[in-house]
Protein backbone atom coordinates (compact mmCIF):
# COMPACT_ATOMS: atom_id res chain seq x y z
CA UNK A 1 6.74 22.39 -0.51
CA UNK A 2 7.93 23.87 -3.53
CA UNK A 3 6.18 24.48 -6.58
CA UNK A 4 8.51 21.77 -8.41
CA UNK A 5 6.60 18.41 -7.01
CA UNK A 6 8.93 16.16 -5.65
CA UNK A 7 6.94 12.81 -5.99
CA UNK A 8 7.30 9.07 -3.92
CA UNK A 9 8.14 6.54 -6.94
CA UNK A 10 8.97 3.28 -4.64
CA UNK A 11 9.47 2.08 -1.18
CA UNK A 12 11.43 -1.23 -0.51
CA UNK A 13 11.51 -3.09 3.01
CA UNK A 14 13.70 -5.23 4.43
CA UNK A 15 13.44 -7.81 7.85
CA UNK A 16 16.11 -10.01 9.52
CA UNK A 17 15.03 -13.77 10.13
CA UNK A 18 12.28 -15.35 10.94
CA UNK A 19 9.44 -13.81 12.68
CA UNK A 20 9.49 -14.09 16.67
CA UNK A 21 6.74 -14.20 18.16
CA UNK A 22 5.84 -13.73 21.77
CA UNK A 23 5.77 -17.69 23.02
CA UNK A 24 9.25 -17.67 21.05
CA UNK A 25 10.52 -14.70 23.04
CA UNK A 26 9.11 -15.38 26.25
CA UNK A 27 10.69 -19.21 25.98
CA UNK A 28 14.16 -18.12 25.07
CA UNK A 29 14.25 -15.95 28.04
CA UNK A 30 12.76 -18.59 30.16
CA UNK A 31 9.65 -16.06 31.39
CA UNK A 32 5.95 -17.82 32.11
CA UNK A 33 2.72 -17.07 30.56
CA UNK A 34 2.14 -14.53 33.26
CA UNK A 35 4.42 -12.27 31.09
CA UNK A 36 3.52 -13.34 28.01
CA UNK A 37 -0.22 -12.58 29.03
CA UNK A 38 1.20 -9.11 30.24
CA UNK A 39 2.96 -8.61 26.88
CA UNK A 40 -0.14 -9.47 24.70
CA UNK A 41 -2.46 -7.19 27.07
CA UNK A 42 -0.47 -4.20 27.41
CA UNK A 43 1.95 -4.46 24.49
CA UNK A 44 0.06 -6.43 21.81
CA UNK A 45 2.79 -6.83 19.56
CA UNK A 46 2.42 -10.62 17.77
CA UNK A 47 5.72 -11.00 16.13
CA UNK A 48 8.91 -9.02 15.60
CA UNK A 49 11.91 -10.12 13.44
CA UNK A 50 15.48 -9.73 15.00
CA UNK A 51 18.94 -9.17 13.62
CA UNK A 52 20.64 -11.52 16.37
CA UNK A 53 20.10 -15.55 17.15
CA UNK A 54 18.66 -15.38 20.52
CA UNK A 55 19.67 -18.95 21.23
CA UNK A 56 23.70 -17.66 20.35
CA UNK A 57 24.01 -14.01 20.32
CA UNK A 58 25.05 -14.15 17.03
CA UNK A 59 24.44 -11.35 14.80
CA UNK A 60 22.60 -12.03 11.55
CA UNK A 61 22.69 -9.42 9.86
CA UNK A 62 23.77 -5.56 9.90
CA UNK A 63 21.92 -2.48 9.41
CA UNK A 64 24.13 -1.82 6.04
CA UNK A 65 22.92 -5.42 4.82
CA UNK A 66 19.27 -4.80 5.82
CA UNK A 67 19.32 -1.26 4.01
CA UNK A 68 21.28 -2.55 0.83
CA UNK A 69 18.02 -5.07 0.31
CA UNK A 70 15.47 -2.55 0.94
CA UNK A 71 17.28 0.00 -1.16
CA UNK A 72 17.87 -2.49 -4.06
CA UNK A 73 14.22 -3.60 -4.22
CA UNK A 74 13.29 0.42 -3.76
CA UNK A 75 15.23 0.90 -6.54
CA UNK A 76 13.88 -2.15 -8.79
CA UNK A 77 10.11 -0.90 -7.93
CA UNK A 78 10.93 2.62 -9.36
CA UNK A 79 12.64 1.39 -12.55
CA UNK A 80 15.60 3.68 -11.69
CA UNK A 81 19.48 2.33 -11.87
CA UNK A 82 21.83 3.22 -9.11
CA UNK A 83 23.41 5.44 -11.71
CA UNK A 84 20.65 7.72 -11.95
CA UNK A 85 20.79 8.41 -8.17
CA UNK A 86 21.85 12.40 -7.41
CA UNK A 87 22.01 12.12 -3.51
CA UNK A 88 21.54 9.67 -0.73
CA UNK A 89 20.26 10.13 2.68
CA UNK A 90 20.04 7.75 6.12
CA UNK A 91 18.13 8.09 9.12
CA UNK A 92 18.81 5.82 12.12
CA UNK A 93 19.70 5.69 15.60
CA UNK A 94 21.88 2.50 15.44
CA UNK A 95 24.71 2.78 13.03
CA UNK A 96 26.93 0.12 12.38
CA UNK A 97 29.62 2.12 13.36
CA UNK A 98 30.67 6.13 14.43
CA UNK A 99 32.82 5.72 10.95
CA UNK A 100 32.35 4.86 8.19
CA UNK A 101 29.00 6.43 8.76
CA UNK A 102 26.39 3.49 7.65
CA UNK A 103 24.77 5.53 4.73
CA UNK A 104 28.29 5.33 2.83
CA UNK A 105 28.51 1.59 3.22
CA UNK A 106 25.44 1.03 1.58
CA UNK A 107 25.88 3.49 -1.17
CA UNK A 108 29.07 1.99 -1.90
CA UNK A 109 27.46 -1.86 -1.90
CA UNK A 110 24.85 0.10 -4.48
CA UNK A 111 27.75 1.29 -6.34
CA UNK A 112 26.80 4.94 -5.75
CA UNK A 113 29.59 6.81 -5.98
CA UNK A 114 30.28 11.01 -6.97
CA UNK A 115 26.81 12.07 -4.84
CA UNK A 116 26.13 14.05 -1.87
CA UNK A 117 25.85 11.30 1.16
CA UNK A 118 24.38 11.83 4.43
CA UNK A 119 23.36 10.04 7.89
CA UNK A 120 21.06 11.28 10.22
CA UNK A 121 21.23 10.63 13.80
CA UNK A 122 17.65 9.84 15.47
CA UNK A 123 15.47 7.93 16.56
CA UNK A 124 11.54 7.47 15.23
CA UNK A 125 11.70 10.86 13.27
CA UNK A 126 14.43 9.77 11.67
CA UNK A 127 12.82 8.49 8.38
CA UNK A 128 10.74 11.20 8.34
CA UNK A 129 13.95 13.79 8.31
CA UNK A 130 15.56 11.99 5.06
CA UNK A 131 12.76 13.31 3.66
CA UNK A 132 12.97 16.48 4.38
CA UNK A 133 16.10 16.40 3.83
CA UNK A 134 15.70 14.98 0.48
CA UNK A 135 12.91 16.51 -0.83
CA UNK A 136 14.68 20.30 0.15
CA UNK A 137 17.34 19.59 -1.82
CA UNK A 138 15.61 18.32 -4.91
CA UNK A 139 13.76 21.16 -4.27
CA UNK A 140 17.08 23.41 -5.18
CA UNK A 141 17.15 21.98 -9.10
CA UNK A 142 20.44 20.84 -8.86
CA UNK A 143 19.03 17.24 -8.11
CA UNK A 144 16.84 15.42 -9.68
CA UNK A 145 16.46 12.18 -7.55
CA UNK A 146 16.81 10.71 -3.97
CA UNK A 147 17.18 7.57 -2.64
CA UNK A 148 15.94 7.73 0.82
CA UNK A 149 16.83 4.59 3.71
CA UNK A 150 16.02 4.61 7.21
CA UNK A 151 16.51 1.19 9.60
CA UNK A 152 17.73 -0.07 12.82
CA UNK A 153 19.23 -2.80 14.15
CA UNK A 154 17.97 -2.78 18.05
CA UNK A 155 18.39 -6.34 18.77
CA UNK A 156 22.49 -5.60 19.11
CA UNK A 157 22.17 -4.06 22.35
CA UNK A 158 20.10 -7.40 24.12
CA UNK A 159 22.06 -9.36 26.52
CA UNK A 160 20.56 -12.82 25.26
CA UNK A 161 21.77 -14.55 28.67
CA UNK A 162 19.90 -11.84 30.79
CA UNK A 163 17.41 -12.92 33.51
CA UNK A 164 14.57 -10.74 32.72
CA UNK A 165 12.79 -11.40 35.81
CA UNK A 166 15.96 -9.15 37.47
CA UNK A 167 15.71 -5.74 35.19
CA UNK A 168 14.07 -2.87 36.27
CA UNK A 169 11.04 -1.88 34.03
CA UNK A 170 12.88 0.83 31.68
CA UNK A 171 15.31 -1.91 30.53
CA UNK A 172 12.42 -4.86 30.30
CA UNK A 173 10.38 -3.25 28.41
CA UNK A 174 13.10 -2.77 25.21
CA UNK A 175 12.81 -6.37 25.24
CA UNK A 176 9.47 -6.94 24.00
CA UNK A 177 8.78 -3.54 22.00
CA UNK A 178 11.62 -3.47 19.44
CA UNK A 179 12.63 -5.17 16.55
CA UNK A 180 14.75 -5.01 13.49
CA UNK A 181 14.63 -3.88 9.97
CA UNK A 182 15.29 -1.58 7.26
CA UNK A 183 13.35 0.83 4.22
CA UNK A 184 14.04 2.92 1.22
CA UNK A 185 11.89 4.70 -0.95
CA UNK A 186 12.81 6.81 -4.08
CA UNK A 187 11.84 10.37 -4.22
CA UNK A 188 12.35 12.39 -7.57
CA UNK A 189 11.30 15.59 -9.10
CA UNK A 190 10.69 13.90 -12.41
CA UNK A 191 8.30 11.19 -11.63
CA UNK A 192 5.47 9.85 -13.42
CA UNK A 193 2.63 12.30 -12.88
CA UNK A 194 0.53 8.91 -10.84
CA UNK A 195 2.91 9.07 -8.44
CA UNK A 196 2.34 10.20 -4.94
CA UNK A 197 3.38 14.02 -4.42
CA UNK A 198 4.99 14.84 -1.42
CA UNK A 199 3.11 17.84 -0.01
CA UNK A 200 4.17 19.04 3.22
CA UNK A 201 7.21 17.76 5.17
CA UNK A 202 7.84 18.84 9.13
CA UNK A 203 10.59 17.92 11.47
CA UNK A 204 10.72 19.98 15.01
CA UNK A 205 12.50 19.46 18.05
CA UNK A 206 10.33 19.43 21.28
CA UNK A 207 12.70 18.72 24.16
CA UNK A 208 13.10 21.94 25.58
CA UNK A 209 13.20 21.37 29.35
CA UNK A 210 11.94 17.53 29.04
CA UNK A 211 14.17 14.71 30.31
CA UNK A 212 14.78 12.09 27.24
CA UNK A 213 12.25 9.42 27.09
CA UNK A 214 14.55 6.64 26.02
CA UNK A 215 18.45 6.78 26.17
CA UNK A 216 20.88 4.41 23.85
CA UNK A 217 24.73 4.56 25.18
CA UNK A 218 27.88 3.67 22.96
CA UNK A 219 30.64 2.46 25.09
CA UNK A 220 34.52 2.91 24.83
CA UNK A 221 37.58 1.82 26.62
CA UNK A 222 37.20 4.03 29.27
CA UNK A 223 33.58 3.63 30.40
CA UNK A 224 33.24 -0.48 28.83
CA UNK A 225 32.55 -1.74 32.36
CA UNK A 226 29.81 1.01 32.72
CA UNK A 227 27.22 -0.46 35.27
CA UNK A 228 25.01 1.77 33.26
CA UNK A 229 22.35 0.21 30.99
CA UNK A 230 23.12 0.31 27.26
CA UNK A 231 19.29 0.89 26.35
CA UNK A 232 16.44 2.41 28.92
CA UNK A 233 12.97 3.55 28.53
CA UNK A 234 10.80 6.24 30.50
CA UNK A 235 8.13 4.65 29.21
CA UNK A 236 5.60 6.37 31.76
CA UNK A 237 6.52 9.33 30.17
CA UNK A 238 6.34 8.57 26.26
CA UNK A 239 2.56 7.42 27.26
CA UNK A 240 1.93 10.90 28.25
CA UNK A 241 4.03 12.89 25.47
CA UNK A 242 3.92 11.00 22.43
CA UNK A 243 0.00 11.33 21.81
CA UNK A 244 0.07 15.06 22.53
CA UNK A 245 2.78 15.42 20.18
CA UNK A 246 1.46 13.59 17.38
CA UNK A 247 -1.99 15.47 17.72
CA UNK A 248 -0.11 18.73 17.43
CA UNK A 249 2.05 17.17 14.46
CA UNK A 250 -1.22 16.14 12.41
CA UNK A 251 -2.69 19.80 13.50
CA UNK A 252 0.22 21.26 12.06
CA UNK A 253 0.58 19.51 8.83
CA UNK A 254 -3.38 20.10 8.25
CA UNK A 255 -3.22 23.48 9.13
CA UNK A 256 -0.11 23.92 6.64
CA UNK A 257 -1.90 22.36 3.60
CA UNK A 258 -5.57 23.68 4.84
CA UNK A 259 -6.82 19.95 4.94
CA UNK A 260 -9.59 19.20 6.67
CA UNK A 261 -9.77 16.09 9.05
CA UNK A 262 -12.11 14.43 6.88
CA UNK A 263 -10.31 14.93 3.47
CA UNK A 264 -7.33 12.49 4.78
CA UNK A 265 -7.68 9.33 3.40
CA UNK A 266 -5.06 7.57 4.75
CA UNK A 267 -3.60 7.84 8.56
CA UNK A 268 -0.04 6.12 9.26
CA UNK A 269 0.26 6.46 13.36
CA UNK A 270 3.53 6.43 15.47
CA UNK A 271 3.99 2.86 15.87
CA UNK A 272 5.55 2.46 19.63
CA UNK A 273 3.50 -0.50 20.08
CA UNK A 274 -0.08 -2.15 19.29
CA UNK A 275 -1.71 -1.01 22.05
CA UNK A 276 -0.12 2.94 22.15
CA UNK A 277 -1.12 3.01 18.31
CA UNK A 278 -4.80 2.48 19.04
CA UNK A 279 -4.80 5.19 21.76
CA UNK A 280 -2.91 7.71 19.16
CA UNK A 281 -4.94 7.14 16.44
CA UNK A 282 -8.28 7.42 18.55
CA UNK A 283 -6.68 10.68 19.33
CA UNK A 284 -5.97 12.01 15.89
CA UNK A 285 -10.35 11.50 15.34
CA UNK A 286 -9.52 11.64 11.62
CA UNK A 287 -12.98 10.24 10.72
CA UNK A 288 -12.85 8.90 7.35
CA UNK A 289 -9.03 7.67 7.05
CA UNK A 290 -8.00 4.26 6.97
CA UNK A 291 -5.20 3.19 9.05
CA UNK A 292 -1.79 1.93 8.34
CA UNK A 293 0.08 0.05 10.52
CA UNK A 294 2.62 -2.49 10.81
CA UNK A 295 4.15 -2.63 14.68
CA UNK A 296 2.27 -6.20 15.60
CA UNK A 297 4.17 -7.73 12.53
CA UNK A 298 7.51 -5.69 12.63
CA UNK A 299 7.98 -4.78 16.21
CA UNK A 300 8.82 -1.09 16.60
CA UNK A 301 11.82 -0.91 14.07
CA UNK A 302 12.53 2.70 15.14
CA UNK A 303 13.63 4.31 11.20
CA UNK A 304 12.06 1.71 9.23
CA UNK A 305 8.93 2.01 10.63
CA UNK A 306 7.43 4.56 8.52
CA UNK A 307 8.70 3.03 5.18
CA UNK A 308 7.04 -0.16 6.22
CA UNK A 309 4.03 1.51 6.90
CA UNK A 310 4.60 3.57 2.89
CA UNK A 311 4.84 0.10 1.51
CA UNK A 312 1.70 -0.95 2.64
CA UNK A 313 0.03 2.60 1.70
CA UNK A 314 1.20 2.95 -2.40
CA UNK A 315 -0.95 -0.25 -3.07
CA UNK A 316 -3.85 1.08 -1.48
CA UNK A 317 -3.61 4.19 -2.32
CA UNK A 318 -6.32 5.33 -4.81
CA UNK A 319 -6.85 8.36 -6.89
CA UNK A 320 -7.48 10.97 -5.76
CA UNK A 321 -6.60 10.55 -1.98
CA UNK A 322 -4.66 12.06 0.97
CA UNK A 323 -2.41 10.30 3.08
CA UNK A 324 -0.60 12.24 6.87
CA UNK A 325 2.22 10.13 8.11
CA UNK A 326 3.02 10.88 11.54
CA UNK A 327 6.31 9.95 13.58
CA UNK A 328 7.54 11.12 17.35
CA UNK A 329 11.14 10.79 18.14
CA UNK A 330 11.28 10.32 21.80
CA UNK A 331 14.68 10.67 22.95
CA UNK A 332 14.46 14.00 23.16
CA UNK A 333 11.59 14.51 21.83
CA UNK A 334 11.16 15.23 17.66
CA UNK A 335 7.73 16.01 16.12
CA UNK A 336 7.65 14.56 12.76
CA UNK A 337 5.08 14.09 9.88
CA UNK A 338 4.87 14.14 5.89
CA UNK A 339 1.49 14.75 3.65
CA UNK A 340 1.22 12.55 0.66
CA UNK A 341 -1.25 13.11 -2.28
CA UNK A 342 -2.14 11.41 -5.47
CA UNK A 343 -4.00 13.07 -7.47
């Protein structure tokens, strides 16, 4: 990073509705406690909040309304007025709509105006990329702070009248993994000197020659009546890839900073579900860190995921510590992590 720190002042969250929780799930889709039971074993996600009334298909909330909440409490938690924000960056792989991109909605519901806006299309990595994003250019000068969102709204693409007993596996399983939500965190080069620096911040595409993992269509008039599946999982394949990529993120990050294993303090997983986390982080052997997680609340909320996990983290985090996030995007397959330190 450069030599200017660019340091984490806040994170805000934000969740549609209610929490759902398996029994709640499995009875609005009429399935039997032979799929809960399969859900808890091999899933092990408890609750998940979504942005739709299963009982109507009626949509809740947006991802612009779940992002202005999270931004406006990031924003509260820092002490900072939307005034004082120099640039404003989304990650997400659900957008409201193609235009207006979603990041300008929500800057203009802040009353952001005059900046540098932009939206970043991905999936789990995402969040991860505003920061990069971010932090480079407040690395420049001309900036001095960031605001930072990243969310998804998932729940949009279910069919709440479909018989789940008929779908093939790699549309099932979206069912049961994802939820809904939104983050923001503040990022600023003239933080107070407790604050969190960001150390090290890496984004890389691994897809070369790999078939995407999980594929989310947008229909138009011409291909509406698509017998093609909106949303579909490999999920065979992100059980292989997405544990050997986030071993070679954390190696990465580590070997950029020259941290040891045992000097992190703090691990945040990829958060594709309970039961992948504990296999990941098992993986990652960092021996003295505490994990971070949120999926069994939350649901994997794709972009908001790591800000939920930050949220939980800035409470706990002590001085001095060291905190590696790490994030796989596996559409087409994006390596992501970020290195936080308080000193």
């Amino acid at each position: 990073m450069a030599e200017t720190p660019v340091r984490l002042l806040s994170v805000g969250t934000a969740l549609p509705g209610p929490p759902i929780d398996t029994a709640a799930l499995a009875g609005a889709f009429g399935m039997d406690q032979v799929w809960r039971q399969w859900v808890d074993t091999f899933i092990g996600t408890r609750t998940r909040h979504l942005a739709v009334d299963l009982s109507t298909g009626e949509r809740r909330d947006s991802l612009a309304d779940l992002g202005e909440r999270a931004a406006v409490q990031a924003l509260t938690r820092a002490g900072i007025s939307a005034e004082e924000i120099d640039v404003v960056v989304l990650g997400t792989a659900t957008p409201d709509t193609l235009m207006p991109a979603t990041v300008n909605v929500v800057a203009e519901r802040l009353r952001i105006d005059g900046v540098p806006a932009f939206q970043l299309q991905s999936g789990c990595s995402g969040a991860v990329q505003t920061f990069d994003v971010a932090a480079s250019l407040l690395s420049t000068g001309r900036y001095r702070t960031a605001l930072v969102v990243g969310g998804d709204v998932i729940a949009k693409h279910y069919d709440v009248k479909a018989d789940l007993t008929a779908l093939p596996p790699d549309e099932l399983v979206n069912y049961v993994l994802f939820g809904d939500g939104a983050g923001a965190a503040v990022l600023s080069t003239a933080g107070p000197p407790e604050a969190p620096v960001l150390r090290s911040v890496l984004t890389r595409l691994s897809g070369l020659d790999r078939a995407p993992g999980q594929i989310l269509r947008w229909y138009g008039l011409a291909d509406r009546d698509t017998s093609e599946a909106p949303a579909s999982e490999d999920y065979k394949a992100i059980e292989e890839f997405v544990p050997v990529l986030a071993e070679e993120t954390a190696d990465e990050l580590l070997d950029d900073l020259g941290w040891d294993r045992a000097e992190v303090d703090y691990l945040l997983p990829p958060q594709l579900s309970v039961a992948m986390t504990g296999k990941i982080t098992a993986r990652l052997a960092f021996p003295a860190a505490e994990e971070v997680s949120c999926v069994a609340e939350t649901g994997n909320n794709g972009n908001a995921l790591v800000f939920f996990q930050l949220d939980r983290l800035l409470p706990r985090m002590t001085r001095p510590s060291r905190a590696i996030a790490v994030a796989i995007e596996s559409s087409k397959w994006i390596k992501s992590g970020l290195a936080l330190e308080r000193a």
